[in-house]
Amino acid sequence: MGNAVEKWVEEQARLTEPDKIYWVQGTEDEMRRLIEIGIKEEKTAGHQTFRELNPSAFPNSYLHWSHPNDVARAEQLTFVCPPTKEAAGPNNNWMEPEKAKQMLYELFHGCMHGRTLYVIPYMMGNPASPYAKPCIQITDSVYVAVSMYIMTRVGNETLKRIGGSEKFVKGLHSIGELDPNKRFIMHFPQEELVMSIGSGYGGNALLGKKCFSLRIASAQGYGEGWLAEHMIIMGVEDPDGDVTYFAGAFPSACGKTNLAMIDPVFAGYKVFTLGDDIAWMNVSPDKRLCAINPETGMFGVAPGTSDKTNLNMMKTLRAGKFYPTLFTNTGLITTSNTPWWEGLTETVPENMLDWHGNPYDPKSGKDVAHPNSRFTVSVSNCPTLSKEFDNPNGVPISGILFGGRRSDTVPLVCESFDWEHGVFKASSLGSETTAAAAGQAGVVRRDPMAMLPFCGYNMADYFGHWMEVGRRLPDPPKIFFVNWFKKDAAGKFIWPGFSDNFRVIKWMIDRIKGKVSAKETAVGFMPNMADLNVSGLNISKEIMDKLFELNPGEWSKEVEGIEQFYAQFGTRLPEALKRHLENLKKSL
Ligand code: OXD
Ligand code: MN
């Protein structure tokens, strides 16, 4: 009988009955071999594991076309299964854990016939960090194996770290039959176990990402006193030479990746990227909130990314150094053998295949790339990567941003009165849905801390935990709320967004450094217009007013929405949040 890892792998192999078992080492040669296997895999229904792209334009890059029914996170098929429904809370699908496992055992039984079972030992976080966690993922997909290699620290270091211990995070994944009726992503926080079948899509299948680093890790953090968040991490150096670190939460497909590597429009400022999706934040021994990004790659939304909107990302994608870069469900320009997606260039090129692999007819009005088409790329290719990226202790956060996609109601920027008020505002954050999750896009849903699909326990307890963490910080970060997405009556965005968002970041730095005062309003502090530098922008006084308008009709609807959302938590909702809601109602 071997150690706990070997034993667990043997059990899973007995269940899934693969033809072969392969232990991934994480070497460059091995990745080449796995990519070769993916290139040779049979193409079915437009599905293609890997196709090499033009190396002179996109070196070491591969196109992946998924099964057309497998293109986004499947929230209705995602379950969090602690022993009781109350522990999962009203925000999660729940099933009694033993019942869930019985169902899964039947689906997993024999699911790897004719396939190879890949065992992937990986670390979330730098192994030298006290905050890092060792994990093992099993998968029968080479696309997933190569993606894990880009997104996490894969290799034997993890096995050494686990040693004789039984403590490691377990993820069992199979693409199964890619049948949406037999697709489940199920989490067992008590056992630090994820079982996922029927999908190869990143958010459902790269179990180190949403499944472990958010859902399971948030539950671990609740028990251990830290926060696992859906956040970017970035540092901004100002002309004084000081670096201010921010963490920022936005729902999926609201521009986190662009913000994490924003071009700082003003001379004398520099932006350093640490993460674009996940932050683990601990209270350090000197009582600061310190953040690490447990990942090593970026799995970003392709449409809308271009030299104009995010030049740093385009440089990252063209770097193709040591790690491969993957493009998933983009179109392909056949004459140049390069990927294309909506927004990459102003003119739509000729001679394209769409993301189904069919010749693209420009008159069809259809998408070339799927709206949730993605790239998977190593942070090591990113020209703005912070030299603190690997710092085992993380970076001290001075400002936290929360944002959503709102056509109205929410002003461009606003600062909470204090930590608790910030938790109240973040707990009631709303955002219009996007293509990152299956379902209707464009409807407002409450998405507290941008964690609605990712919180691995009862959200009422999660809000209480946020307040508790704040009480342990003598000088907590300032909390800001932004909305880059306000629209006019004709449905046009009224704020230019992208790099001009840096103007708002600069105001935040000035607030953090105590350089500027602010106006107190019913919803928080807002900038004195003289302090928000909009020079060079062609933006009228009326538009500025609209960006900061607090419309009573819109806000009474907002309060109603918050009340409705809070109602589902019953008496479990922290009293402080009810008090803040009452205060908001009065002051409006
Ligand atoms: C993601 C998401 O892929 O949030 O990061 O959906
Ligand atoms: Mn995300």
Coordinates of C-alpha atoms and ligand atoms in Angstrom, one line a residue:
M1 CA 0.0 0.0 0.0
G2 CA 1.5 3.3 -1.1
N3 CA 1.0 6.8 0.4
A4 CA -2.3 8.7 0.5
V5 CA -1.9 10.1 -3.0
E6 CA -1.2 6.8 -4.6
K7 CA -4.1 5.2 -2.7
W8 CA -6.5 7.9 -3.8
V9 CA -5.4 7.6 -7.4
E10 CA -5.7 3.8 -7.4
E11 CA -9.3 4.1 -6.1
Q12 CA -10.2 6.6 -8.8
A13 CA -8.7 4.3 -11.4
R14 CA -10.7 1.4 -10.1
L15 CA -13.8 3.5 -10.5
T16 CA -13.1 5.1 -13.9
E17 CA -11.3 2.1 -15.6
P18 CA -8.9 4.0 -17.9
D19 CA -6.6 2.1 -20.4
K20 CA -3.5 3.9 -19.0
I21 CA -2.5 6.0 -16.0
Y22 CA 0.1 8.7 -16.6
W23 CA 1.7 10.8 -13.8
V24 CA 2.3 14.4 -15.1
Q25 CA 5.8 15.7 -14.2
G26 CA 5.5 19.2 -15.6
T27 CA 8.5 19.3 -17.9
E28 CA 8.6 21.1 -21.2
D29 CA 9.2 17.9 -23.2
E30 CA 6.2 16.3 -21.7
M31 CA 4.0 19.3 -22.6
R32 CA 5.1 19.0 -26.2
R33 CA 4.2 15.3 -26.1
L34 CA 0.7 16.1 -24.7
I35 CA 0.1 18.8 -27.3
E36 CA 1.1 16.3 -30.0
I37 CA -1.4 13.8 -28.6
G38 CA -4.1 16.6 -28.7
I39 CA -3.2 17.5 -32.3
K40 CA -3.6 13.9 -33.4
E41 CA -6.9 13.4 -31.5
E42 CA -9.9 12.7 -33.8
K43 CA -12.0 15.6 -34.7
T44 CA -15.7 15.2 -34.0
A45 CA -18.6 17.6 -34.8
G46 CA -16.2 20.6 -35.2
H47 CA -14.5 19.7 -32.0
Q48 CA -10.7 19.8 -32.2
T49 CA -8.4 19.4 -29.3
F50 CA -5.3 21.3 -30.6
R51 CA -4.4 22.9 -33.9
E52 CA -1.0 24.6 -34.2
L53 CA -1.3 28.3 -35.1
N54 CA 1.1 30.4 -37.2
P55 CA 4.3 30.5 -35.0
S56 CA 5.6 33.7 -36.5
A57 CA 2.4 35.6 -35.4
F58 CA 1.5 33.6 -32.3
P59 CA 4.5 31.4 -31.2
N60 CA 3.8 28.2 -29.3
S61 CA 0.1 28.7 -29.6
Y62 CA -2.8 26.3 -30.3
L63 CA -6.4 26.6 -31.2
H64 CA -9.0 24.5 -29.4
W65 CA -12.6 24.1 -30.5
S66 CA -14.8 22.6 -27.8
H67 CA -18.0 20.7 -28.2
P68 CA -20.5 23.4 -29.1
N69 CA -22.6 22.6 -26.0
D70 CA -19.7 23.1 -23.7
V71 CA -18.7 26.7 -23.8
A72 CA -19.3 28.3 -20.4
R73 CA -19.7 27.6 -16.7
A74 CA -22.8 25.5 -15.9
E75 CA -24.1 27.2 -12.7
Q76 CA -27.3 25.2 -12.6
L77 CA -25.3 21.9 -12.7
T78 CA -22.8 23.1 -10.0
F79 CA -23.4 21.9 -6.5
V80 CA -21.8 22.6 -3.1
C81 CA -22.5 19.7 -0.8
P82 CA -21.6 20.2 2.9
P83 CA -23.5 18.0 5.3
T84 CA -26.5 20.4 5.6
K85 CA -28.4 22.6 3.2
E86 CA -28.1 25.5 5.6
A87 CA -24.3 25.4 5.5
A88 CA -24.5 25.7 1.6
G89 CA -26.9 28.6 1.9
P90 CA -29.6 29.7 -0.5
N91 CA -27.0 30.8 -3.1
N92 CA -25.8 27.2 -3.9
N93 CA -27.4 24.1 -5.3
W94 CA -27.1 21.4 -2.7
M95 CA -27.6 17.7 -2.5
E96 CA -27.1 15.4 0.5
P97 CA -23.4 14.5 0.1
E98 CA -23.8 10.7 0.2
K99 CA -26.6 10.8 -2.3
A100 CA -24.6 13.1 -4.6
K101 CA -21.6 10.7 -4.5
Q102 CA -23.8 7.7 -5.3
M103 CA -25.1 9.5 -8.3
L104 CA -21.5 10.6 -9.3
Y105 CA -20.1 7.1 -8.8
E106 CA -22.6 5.8 -11.3
L107 CA -21.6 8.4 -13.9
F108 CA -17.9 8.0 -13.3
H109 CA -18.0 4.2 -13.4
G110 CA -16.0 3.1 -16.4
C111 CA -16.1 6.6 -17.9
M112 CA -12.4 6.4 -18.9
H113 CA -12.5 3.3 -21.1
G114 CA -10.2 3.7 -24.0
R115 CA -8.7 6.8 -22.4
T116 CA -5.6 7.8 -20.4
L117 CA -6.0 9.0 -16.8
Y118 CA -3.7 11.9 -16.2
V119 CA -2.6 12.5 -12.6
I120 CA -1.7 16.1 -12.1
P121 CA 0.1 17.1 -8.9
Y122 CA 0.0 20.9 -8.6
M123 CA 0.3 23.8 -6.1
M124 CA -2.0 26.7 -5.8
G125 CA 0.5 29.4 -4.8
N126 CA 4.2 29.5 -4.6
P127 CA 5.3 26.3 -2.7
A128 CA 7.5 28.6 -0.5
S129 CA 4.4 30.5 0.7
P130 CA 2.7 29.6 4.0
Y131 CA -0.6 30.3 2.2
A132 CA 0.0 27.8 -0.7
K133 CA -2.0 24.6 -1.0
P134 CA -1.0 21.2 -2.5
C135 CA -3.6 19.5 -4.8
I136 CA -4.0 16.5 -7.1
Q137 CA -6.2 16.6 -10.2
I138 CA -7.2 13.6 -12.2
T139 CA -8.4 14.2 -15.7
D140 CA -8.9 12.3 -19.0
S141 CA -8.5 15.4 -21.2
V142 CA -5.2 16.5 -22.6
Y143 CA -6.7 20.0 -23.1
V144 CA -7.3 20.2 -19.4
A145 CA -3.8 18.7 -18.6
V146 CA -2.1 21.3 -20.8
S147 CA -4.3 24.1 -19.4
M148 CA -3.5 23.1 -15.8
Y149 CA 0.2 23.3 -16.7
I150 CA -0.3 26.9 -17.8
M151 CA -2.6 28.0 -15.0
T152 CA -0.9 26.3 -12.0
R153 CA 2.5 25.1 -10.7
V154 CA 2.5 21.5 -11.9
G155 CA 5.1 19.1 -10.8
N156 CA 6.7 16.7 -8.3
E157 CA 7.3 19.5 -5.8
T158 CA 3.7 19.0 -4.8
L159 CA 4.2 15.3 -4.1
K160 CA 7.2 16.2 -2.0
R161 CA 5.2 18.8 -0.1
I162 CA 2.3 16.3 0.6
G163 CA 4.8 13.6 1.6
G164 CA 3.2 11.1 4.0
S165 CA 0.3 13.5 4.8
E166 CA -3.3 12.8 3.9
K167 CA -3.9 16.5 3.5
F168 CA -4.2 17.5 -0.1
V169 CA -7.1 18.9 -2.2
K170 CA -8.6 16.3 -4.5
G171 CA -10.1 16.9 -7.9
L172 CA -11.6 14.1 -10.1
H173 CA -12.5 15.2 -13.6
S174 CA -13.7 13.4 -16.7
I175 CA -15.2 14.9 -19.8
G176 CA -17.5 11.9 -19.7
E177 CA -19.8 12.0 -22.7
L178 CA -19.9 15.8 -22.9
D179 CA -23.6 15.4 -22.4
P180 CA -25.3 18.3 -20.6
N181 CA -27.7 15.9 -19.1
K182 CA -24.9 14.0 -17.4
R183 CA -22.8 17.1 -16.5
F184 CA -22.2 17.8 -12.8
I185 CA -19.6 19.9 -11.0
M186 CA -19.9 18.9 -7.3
H187 CA -17.9 20.2 -4.3
F188 CA -17.5 18.4 -1.0
P189 CA -15.9 21.1 1.2
Q190 CA -15.6 18.8 4.3
E191 CA -13.3 16.4 2.3
E192 CA -11.7 19.2 0.2
L193 CA -12.9 17.2 -2.8
V194 CA -14.3 18.2 -6.2
M195 CA -15.9 15.8 -8.7
S196 CA -16.6 17.1 -12.2
I197 CA -18.0 15.2 -15.1
G198 CA -19.3 16.0 -18.6
S199 CA -17.5 19.3 -19.4
G200 CA -14.1 20.3 -20.6
Y201 CA -14.7 24.0 -20.2
G202 CA -12.1 25.9 -18.0
G203 CA -14.4 27.0 -15.2
N204 CA -15.9 23.5 -14.9
A205 CA -12.8 21.4 -15.6
L206 CA -9.7 23.2 -14.4
L207 CA -10.5 22.2 -10.8
G208 CA -7.7 24.4 -9.3
K209 CA -9.5 27.5 -10.5
K210 CA -13.1 28.2 -9.5
C211 CA -13.8 24.9 -7.9
F212 CA -10.9 24.8 -5.5
S213 CA -9.4 28.3 -5.3
L214 CA -12.8 29.9 -4.8
R215 CA -15.5 27.5 -3.7
I216 CA -13.5 25.0 -1.5
A217 CA -10.9 27.7 -0.5
S218 CA -13.6 30.2 0.6
A219 CA -14.9 27.5 2.9
Q220 CA -11.4 26.8 4.2
G221 CA -10.8 30.5 4.6
Y222 CA -14.0 30.8 6.7
G223 CA -12.7 28.2 9.1
E224 CA -9.1 29.5 9.1
G225 CA -9.6 33.2 9.1
W226 CA -8.8 34.3 5.6
L227 CA -10.5 35.3 2.3
A228 CA -10.6 33.5 -1.1
E229 CA -11.9 36.1 -3.5
H230 CA -12.8 36.6 -7.2
M231 CA -10.3 39.4 -7.5
I232 CA -7.5 40.9 -9.6
I233 CA -4.4 42.1 -7.8
M234 CA -2.3 45.0 -9.1
G235 CA 0.3 47.4 -7.9
V236 CA 0.4 51.1 -9.1
E237 CA 3.7 53.0 -8.8
D238 CA 3.1 56.8 -8.6
P239 CA 5.4 59.7 -9.4
D240 CA 6.5 59.7 -5.7
G241 CA 7.9 56.2 -6.3
D242 CA 5.3 54.6 -3.9
V243 CA 3.5 51.4 -4.9
T244 CA -0.1 51.1 -3.9
Y245 CA -1.6 47.6 -4.1
F246 CA -5.2 47.0 -5.1
A247 CA -7.5 44.0 -5.1
G248 CA -10.6 44.2 -7.3
A249 CA -13.7 42.1 -7.7
F250 CA -15.9 42.1 -10.8
P251 CA -18.3 39.5 -12.1
S252 CA -17.1 37.3 -14.9
A253 CA -16.5 39.1 -18.3
C254 CA -16.6 42.6 -16.8
G255 CA -13.0 43.6 -17.7
K256 CA -10.9 42.2 -14.8
T257 CA -8.1 41.1 -17.1
N258 CA -8.0 44.5 -18.8
L259 CA -7.9 46.3 -15.5
A260 CA -5.1 44.1 -14.1
M261 CA -2.8 45.3 -16.9
I262 CA -4.2 48.8 -17.5
D263 CA -2.2 51.4 -19.3
P264 CA -1.8 54.2 -16.8
V265 CA -2.6 57.1 -19.1
F266 CA -0.7 59.6 -16.9
A267 CA 3.1 60.2 -17.0
G268 CA 5.0 59.0 -14.0
Y269 CA 2.7 56.1 -13.2
K270 CA 3.4 52.4 -13.7
V271 CA 1.1 49.4 -13.3
F272 CA 2.2 46.0 -12.2
T273 CA 0.1 42.9 -12.7
L274 CA -0.1 40.2 -10.0
G275 CA -3.4 38.4 -10.9
D276 CA -6.5 38.7 -13.0
D277 CA -9.0 36.4 -11.4
I278 CA -8.3 35.1 -7.9
A279 CA -6.8 36.6 -4.7
W280 CA -6.2 34.8 -1.4
M281 CA -6.0 37.4 1.3
N282 CA -4.6 36.7 4.8
V283 CA -4.1 39.0 7.8
S284 CA -0.3 39.1 8.0
P285 CA 1.7 38.9 11.3
D286 CA 2.0 42.7 11.1
K287 CA -1.8 42.9 10.7
R288 CA -2.1 43.9 7.1
L289 CA -4.3 42.3 4.5
C290 CA -1.8 40.6 2.2
A291 CA -2.8 39.0 -1.1
I292 CA -1.4 36.2 -3.2
N293 CA -2.6 35.1 -6.6
P294 CA -2.6 31.3 -6.3
E295 CA -2.6 30.9 -10.2
T296 CA 0.1 31.2 -12.7
G297 CA -1.9 31.9 -15.8
M298 CA -4.8 33.9 -17.2
F299 CA -7.9 32.5 -18.7
G300 CA -9.4 35.6 -20.2
V301 CA -12.3 36.5 -22.5
A302 CA -11.0 37.1 -26.1
P303 CA -13.8 39.2 -27.7
G304 CA -13.1 42.9 -27.3
T305 CA -9.3 42.3 -26.7
S306 CA -7.2 44.3 -29.1
D307 CA -4.1 46.4 -29.5
K308 CA -6.3 49.4 -28.7
T309 CA -8.2 48.0 -25.7
N310 CA -5.4 46.0 -24.1
L311 CA -2.0 46.2 -25.8
N312 CA -0.3 44.5 -22.8
M313 CA -2.6 41.5 -23.2
M314 CA -1.9 41.3 -27.0
K315 CA 1.8 41.4 -26.2
T316 CA 1.3 38.6 -23.7
L317 CA -0.5 36.5 -26.3
R318 CA 2.2 37.1 -28.9
A319 CA 5.1 36.4 -26.5
G320 CA 4.8 32.5 -26.7
K321 CA 7.8 31.9 -24.5
F322 CA 8.3 28.7 -22.5
Y323 CA 4.6 27.9 -21.8
P324 CA 2.1 27.3 -24.6
T325 CA -0.8 29.6 -25.2
L326 CA -4.3 28.3 -26.0
F327 CA -7.1 29.9 -27.8
T328 CA -10.5 28.3 -27.2
N329 CA -13.5 28.8 -29.5
T330 CA -12.2 31.8 -31.4
G331 CA -12.4 31.9 -35.2
L332 CA -9.5 31.2 -37.5
I333 CA -8.2 33.2 -40.4
T334 CA -7.3 30.4 -42.8
T335 CA -4.9 32.4 -45.0
S336 CA -2.7 33.4 -42.1
N337 CA -3.5 30.5 -39.7
T338 CA -4.1 33.0 -36.9
P339 CA -7.0 33.3 -34.4
W340 CA -9.7 36.0 -34.8
W341 CA -12.4 37.3 -32.5
E342 CA -14.9 40.1 -32.6
G343 CA -13.1 43.4 -31.8
L344 CA -9.6 42.1 -32.6
T345 CA -9.5 44.3 -35.7
E346 CA -11.9 46.9 -36.9
T347 CA -12.5 45.2 -40.2
V348 CA -13.7 41.7 -40.4
P349 CA -11.1 39.7 -42.3
E350 CA -12.0 37.4 -45.2
N351 CA -11.4 33.6 -45.3
M352 CA -12.4 32.6 -41.9
L353 CA -13.6 29.6 -40.1
D354 CA -16.0 30.3 -37.3
W355 CA -15.7 28.7 -33.8
H356 CA -17.6 25.6 -35.1
G357 CA -15.0 25.1 -37.8
N358 CA -17.4 26.1 -40.6
P359 CA -16.5 28.6 -43.3
Y360 CA -17.7 32.0 -42.1
D361 CA -20.3 33.9 -44.1
P362 CA -20.0 37.6 -43.3
K363 CA -23.6 38.1 -44.4
S364 CA -24.9 35.5 -41.9
G365 CA -24.8 38.0 -39.0
K366 CA -23.5 35.2 -36.8
D367 CA -20.5 35.3 -34.4
V368 CA -17.1 34.3 -35.7
A369 CA -15.8 33.6 -32.2
H370 CA -18.1 32.4 -29.3
P371 CA -18.8 35.5 -27.0
N372 CA -17.2 33.5 -24.2
S373 CA -14.2 32.4 -26.3
R374 CA -11.0 32.5 -24.2
F375 CA -7.2 32.5 -24.2
T376 CA -5.2 30.6 -21.7
V377 CA -1.7 32.1 -21.2
S378 CA 1.1 32.1 -18.7
V379 CA 1.6 35.2 -16.5
S380 CA 5.3 34.8 -17.3
N381 CA 4.6 36.2 -20.8
C382 CA 3.0 39.4 -19.4
P383 CA 5.1 42.5 -19.9
T384 CA 3.6 44.2 -16.8
L385 CA 4.1 41.2 -14.4
S386 CA 5.0 42.5 -10.9
K387 CA 8.4 41.4 -9.5
E388 CA 6.4 40.6 -6.3
F389 CA 4.4 38.0 -8.2
D390 CA 6.2 35.1 -6.4
N391 CA 6.5 36.8 -3.0
P392 CA 5.5 34.1 -0.6
N393 CA 4.0 36.6 1.8
G394 CA 1.9 38.3 -0.9
V395 CA 1.5 42.1 -1.2
P396 CA -0.2 44.5 1.3
I397 CA -3.5 45.7 -0.1
S398 CA -4.4 49.4 0.5
G399 CA -7.5 49.6 -1.7
I400 CA -10.3 47.2 -2.7
L401 CA -12.4 47.8 -5.7
F402 CA -15.8 46.3 -6.4
G403 CA -17.6 46.7 -9.7
G404 CA -20.4 45.5 -11.7
R405 CA -22.0 46.1 -15.1
R406 CA -24.8 48.5 -14.6
S407 CA -26.5 50.6 -17.4
D408 CA -27.9 53.0 -14.7
T409 CA -28.2 53.6 -11.0
V410 CA -24.6 53.1 -9.9
P411 CA -22.2 56.1 -10.2
L412 CA -18.7 55.9 -11.8
V413 CA -16.9 55.7 -8.5
C414 CA -17.8 56.0 -4.8
E415 CA -15.9 55.2 -1.7
S416 CA -17.5 53.5 1.3
F417 CA -17.6 55.3 4.7
D418 CA -15.6 52.6 6.3
W419 CA -15.0 48.8 6.1
E420 CA -18.4 47.7 7.5
H421 CA -20.2 50.1 5.1
G422 CA -18.0 48.7 2.3
V423 CA -19.1 45.1 3.2
F424 CA -22.7 46.2 3.1
K425 CA -22.3 47.7 -0.3
A426 CA -20.3 44.8 -1.6
S427 CA -22.9 42.3 -0.2
S428 CA -25.6 44.0 -2.3
L429 CA -23.6 44.5 -5.5
G430 CA -25.7 44.0 -8.6
S431 CA -24.5 43.3 -12.2
E432 CA -26.0 42.5 -15.5
T433 CA -25.2 38.9 -16.5
T434 CA -22.7 38.0 -19.3
A435 CA -21.9 35.1 -21.6
A436 CA -19.4 33.6 -19.1
A437 CA -22.2 31.5 -17.6
A438 CA -24.8 29.6 -19.5
G439 CA -28.2 31.4 -19.4
Q440 CA -29.7 34.7 -20.4
A441 CA -27.2 37.6 -20.6
G442 CA -28.0 41.2 -19.6
V443 CA -30.3 40.8 -16.6
V444 CA -29.4 42.4 -13.3
R445 CA -28.7 39.9 -10.6
R446 CA -27.3 40.5 -7.1
D447 CA -23.7 39.3 -7.2
P448 CA -22.2 40.0 -3.7
M449 CA -18.4 40.6 -3.9
A450 CA -18.7 39.0 -7.5
M451 CA -18.8 35.7 -5.6
L452 CA -22.4 34.6 -6.1
P453 CA -21.3 31.6 -8.3
F454 CA -18.2 30.9 -6.3
C455 CA -18.9 31.2 -2.6
G456 CA -18.5 27.7 -1.1
Y457 CA -20.7 28.3 2.0
N458 CA -23.7 30.2 3.2
M459 CA -23.3 33.8 1.9
A460 CA -24.8 35.2 5.1
D461 CA -21.9 33.7 7.0
Y462 CA -19.6 34.9 4.3
F463 CA -20.7 38.5 4.9
G464 CA -20.1 38.0 8.7
H465 CA -16.7 36.6 7.9
W466 CA -15.8 39.7 5.9
M467 CA -16.7 41.9 8.8
E468 CA -14.7 39.7 11.2
V469 CA -11.6 40.0 9.0
G470 CA -12.0 43.8 9.0
R471 CA -12.1 43.9 12.8
R472 CA -8.7 42.3 12.8
L473 CA -7.1 45.0 10.7
P474 CA -6.1 48.2 12.6
D475 CA -5.9 50.1 9.3
P476 CA -8.1 48.3 6.8
P477 CA -7.9 49.0 3.1
K478 CA -10.3 51.6 1.7
I479 CA -13.2 50.1 -0.3
F480 CA -14.3 51.6 -3.6
F481 CA -17.2 50.9 -5.9
V482 CA -17.0 51.5 -9.6
N483 CA -19.2 51.2 -12.6
W484 CA -17.6 51.6 -16.0
F485 CA -20.8 50.6 -17.8
K486 CA -23.3 53.4 -17.5
K487 CA -25.3 54.0 -20.7
D488 CA -27.3 56.9 -22.2
A489 CA -30.9 56.7 -23.4
A490 CA -29.7 55.4 -26.7
G491 CA -27.9 52.5 -25.0
K492 CA -24.3 53.9 -25.6
F493 CA -21.7 53.7 -22.9
I494 CA -21.1 57.2 -21.6
W495 CA -17.7 56.6 -20.0
P496 CA -14.8 55.7 -22.4
G497 CA -13.6 52.8 -20.1
F498 CA -10.4 50.8 -20.7
S499 CA -7.3 52.8 -20.1
D500 CA -9.3 55.9 -19.1
N501 CA -10.4 53.9 -16.0
F502 CA -7.0 54.7 -14.7
R503 CA -8.2 58.2 -14.1
V504 CA -10.5 56.7 -11.4
I505 CA -7.6 54.6 -10.0
K506 CA -5.5 57.7 -9.7
W507 CA -8.3 59.4 -7.6
M508 CA -8.3 56.3 -5.4
I509 CA -4.6 56.5 -4.8
D510 CA -5.0 60.2 -3.9
R511 CA -7.7 59.2 -1.4
I512 CA -5.5 56.4 0.1
K513 CA -2.6 58.8 0.4
G514 CA -4.8 61.5 2.0
K515 CA -4.1 64.0 -0.8
V516 CA -7.8 64.9 -1.6
S517 CA -11.0 65.3 0.2
A518 CA -14.4 63.9 -1.0
K519 CA -18.1 64.7 -1.0
E520 CA -20.3 62.8 1.4
T521 CA -23.5 61.5 -0.2
A522 CA -26.2 58.9 0.7
V523 CA -24.2 56.1 -0.9
G524 CA -20.7 57.0 0.1
F525 CA -17.9 59.5 -0.7
M526 CA -17.7 60.8 -4.2
P527 CA -15.0 62.8 -5.9
N528 CA -14.9 66.6 -6.0
M529 CA -14.9 67.1 -9.7
A530 CA -11.7 69.1 -9.6
D531 CA -9.9 66.0 -8.2
L532 CA -10.9 63.6 -11.0
N533 CA -8.5 64.3 -13.9
V534 CA -10.5 64.1 -17.2
S535 CA -8.2 66.4 -19.2
G536 CA -7.9 65.3 -22.8
L537 CA -11.3 63.5 -22.7
N538 CA -14.0 65.0 -24.7
I539 CA -16.6 64.7 -22.0
S540 CA -19.3 67.2 -21.3
K541 CA -20.4 68.6 -18.0
E542 CA -23.8 66.9 -18.5
I543 CA -22.2 63.5 -19.0
M544 CA -20.1 64.0 -15.9
D545 CA -23.3 64.8 -14.0
K546 CA -24.9 61.7 -15.4
L547 CA -21.9 59.6 -14.4
F548 CA -22.3 60.7 -10.7
E549 CA -26.1 61.1 -10.7
L550 CA -28.0 59.5 -7.8
N551 CA -31.5 59.1 -9.3
P552 CA -34.1 58.7 -6.6
G553 CA -36.4 56.4 -8.8
E554 CA -33.4 54.2 -9.7
W555 CA -32.2 54.0 -6.1
S556 CA -35.6 53.1 -4.7
K557 CA -35.7 50.2 -7.1
E558 CA -32.2 49.3 -6.0
V559 CA -33.2 49.3 -2.4
E560 CA -36.1 47.0 -3.2
G561 CA -33.8 44.6 -5.1
I562 CA -31.4 44.5 -2.1
E563 CA -34.3 43.9 0.3
Q564 CA -35.5 41.0 -1.8
F565 CA -32.0 39.5 -2.1
Y566 CA -31.4 39.8 1.7
A567 CA -34.8 38.2 2.5
Q568 CA -33.6 34.7 1.5
F569 CA -31.0 34.7 4.3
G570 CA -33.6 35.2 7.1
T571 CA -32.2 35.6 10.6
R572 CA -28.8 34.4 9.5
L573 CA -28.1 37.8 7.8
P574 CA -25.7 39.9 10.1
E575 CA -27.6 42.7 11.9
A576 CA -25.1 45.3 10.8
L577 CA -26.2 44.8 7.2
K578 CA -29.9 45.3 8.0
R579 CA -28.9 48.5 9.9
H580 CA -26.9 49.8 6.9
L581 CA -29.8 49.1 4.6
E582 CA -32.2 51.0 6.9
N583 CA -29.7 53.9 7.0
L584 CA -29.5 53.9 3.2
K585 CA -33.3 54.0 2.9
K586 CA -33.5 57.0 5.3
S587 CA -30.7 59.0 3.7
L588 CA -32.1 58.6 0.2
Ligands
OXD1 C1 -13.7 33.1 -15.3 C2 -15.1 33.3 -14.9 O1 -13.5 32.2 -16.2 O2 -15.2 34.1 -13.9 O3 -12.7 33.6 -14.7 O4 -16.0 32.8 -15.5
MN2 MN -13.5 34.8 -13.0

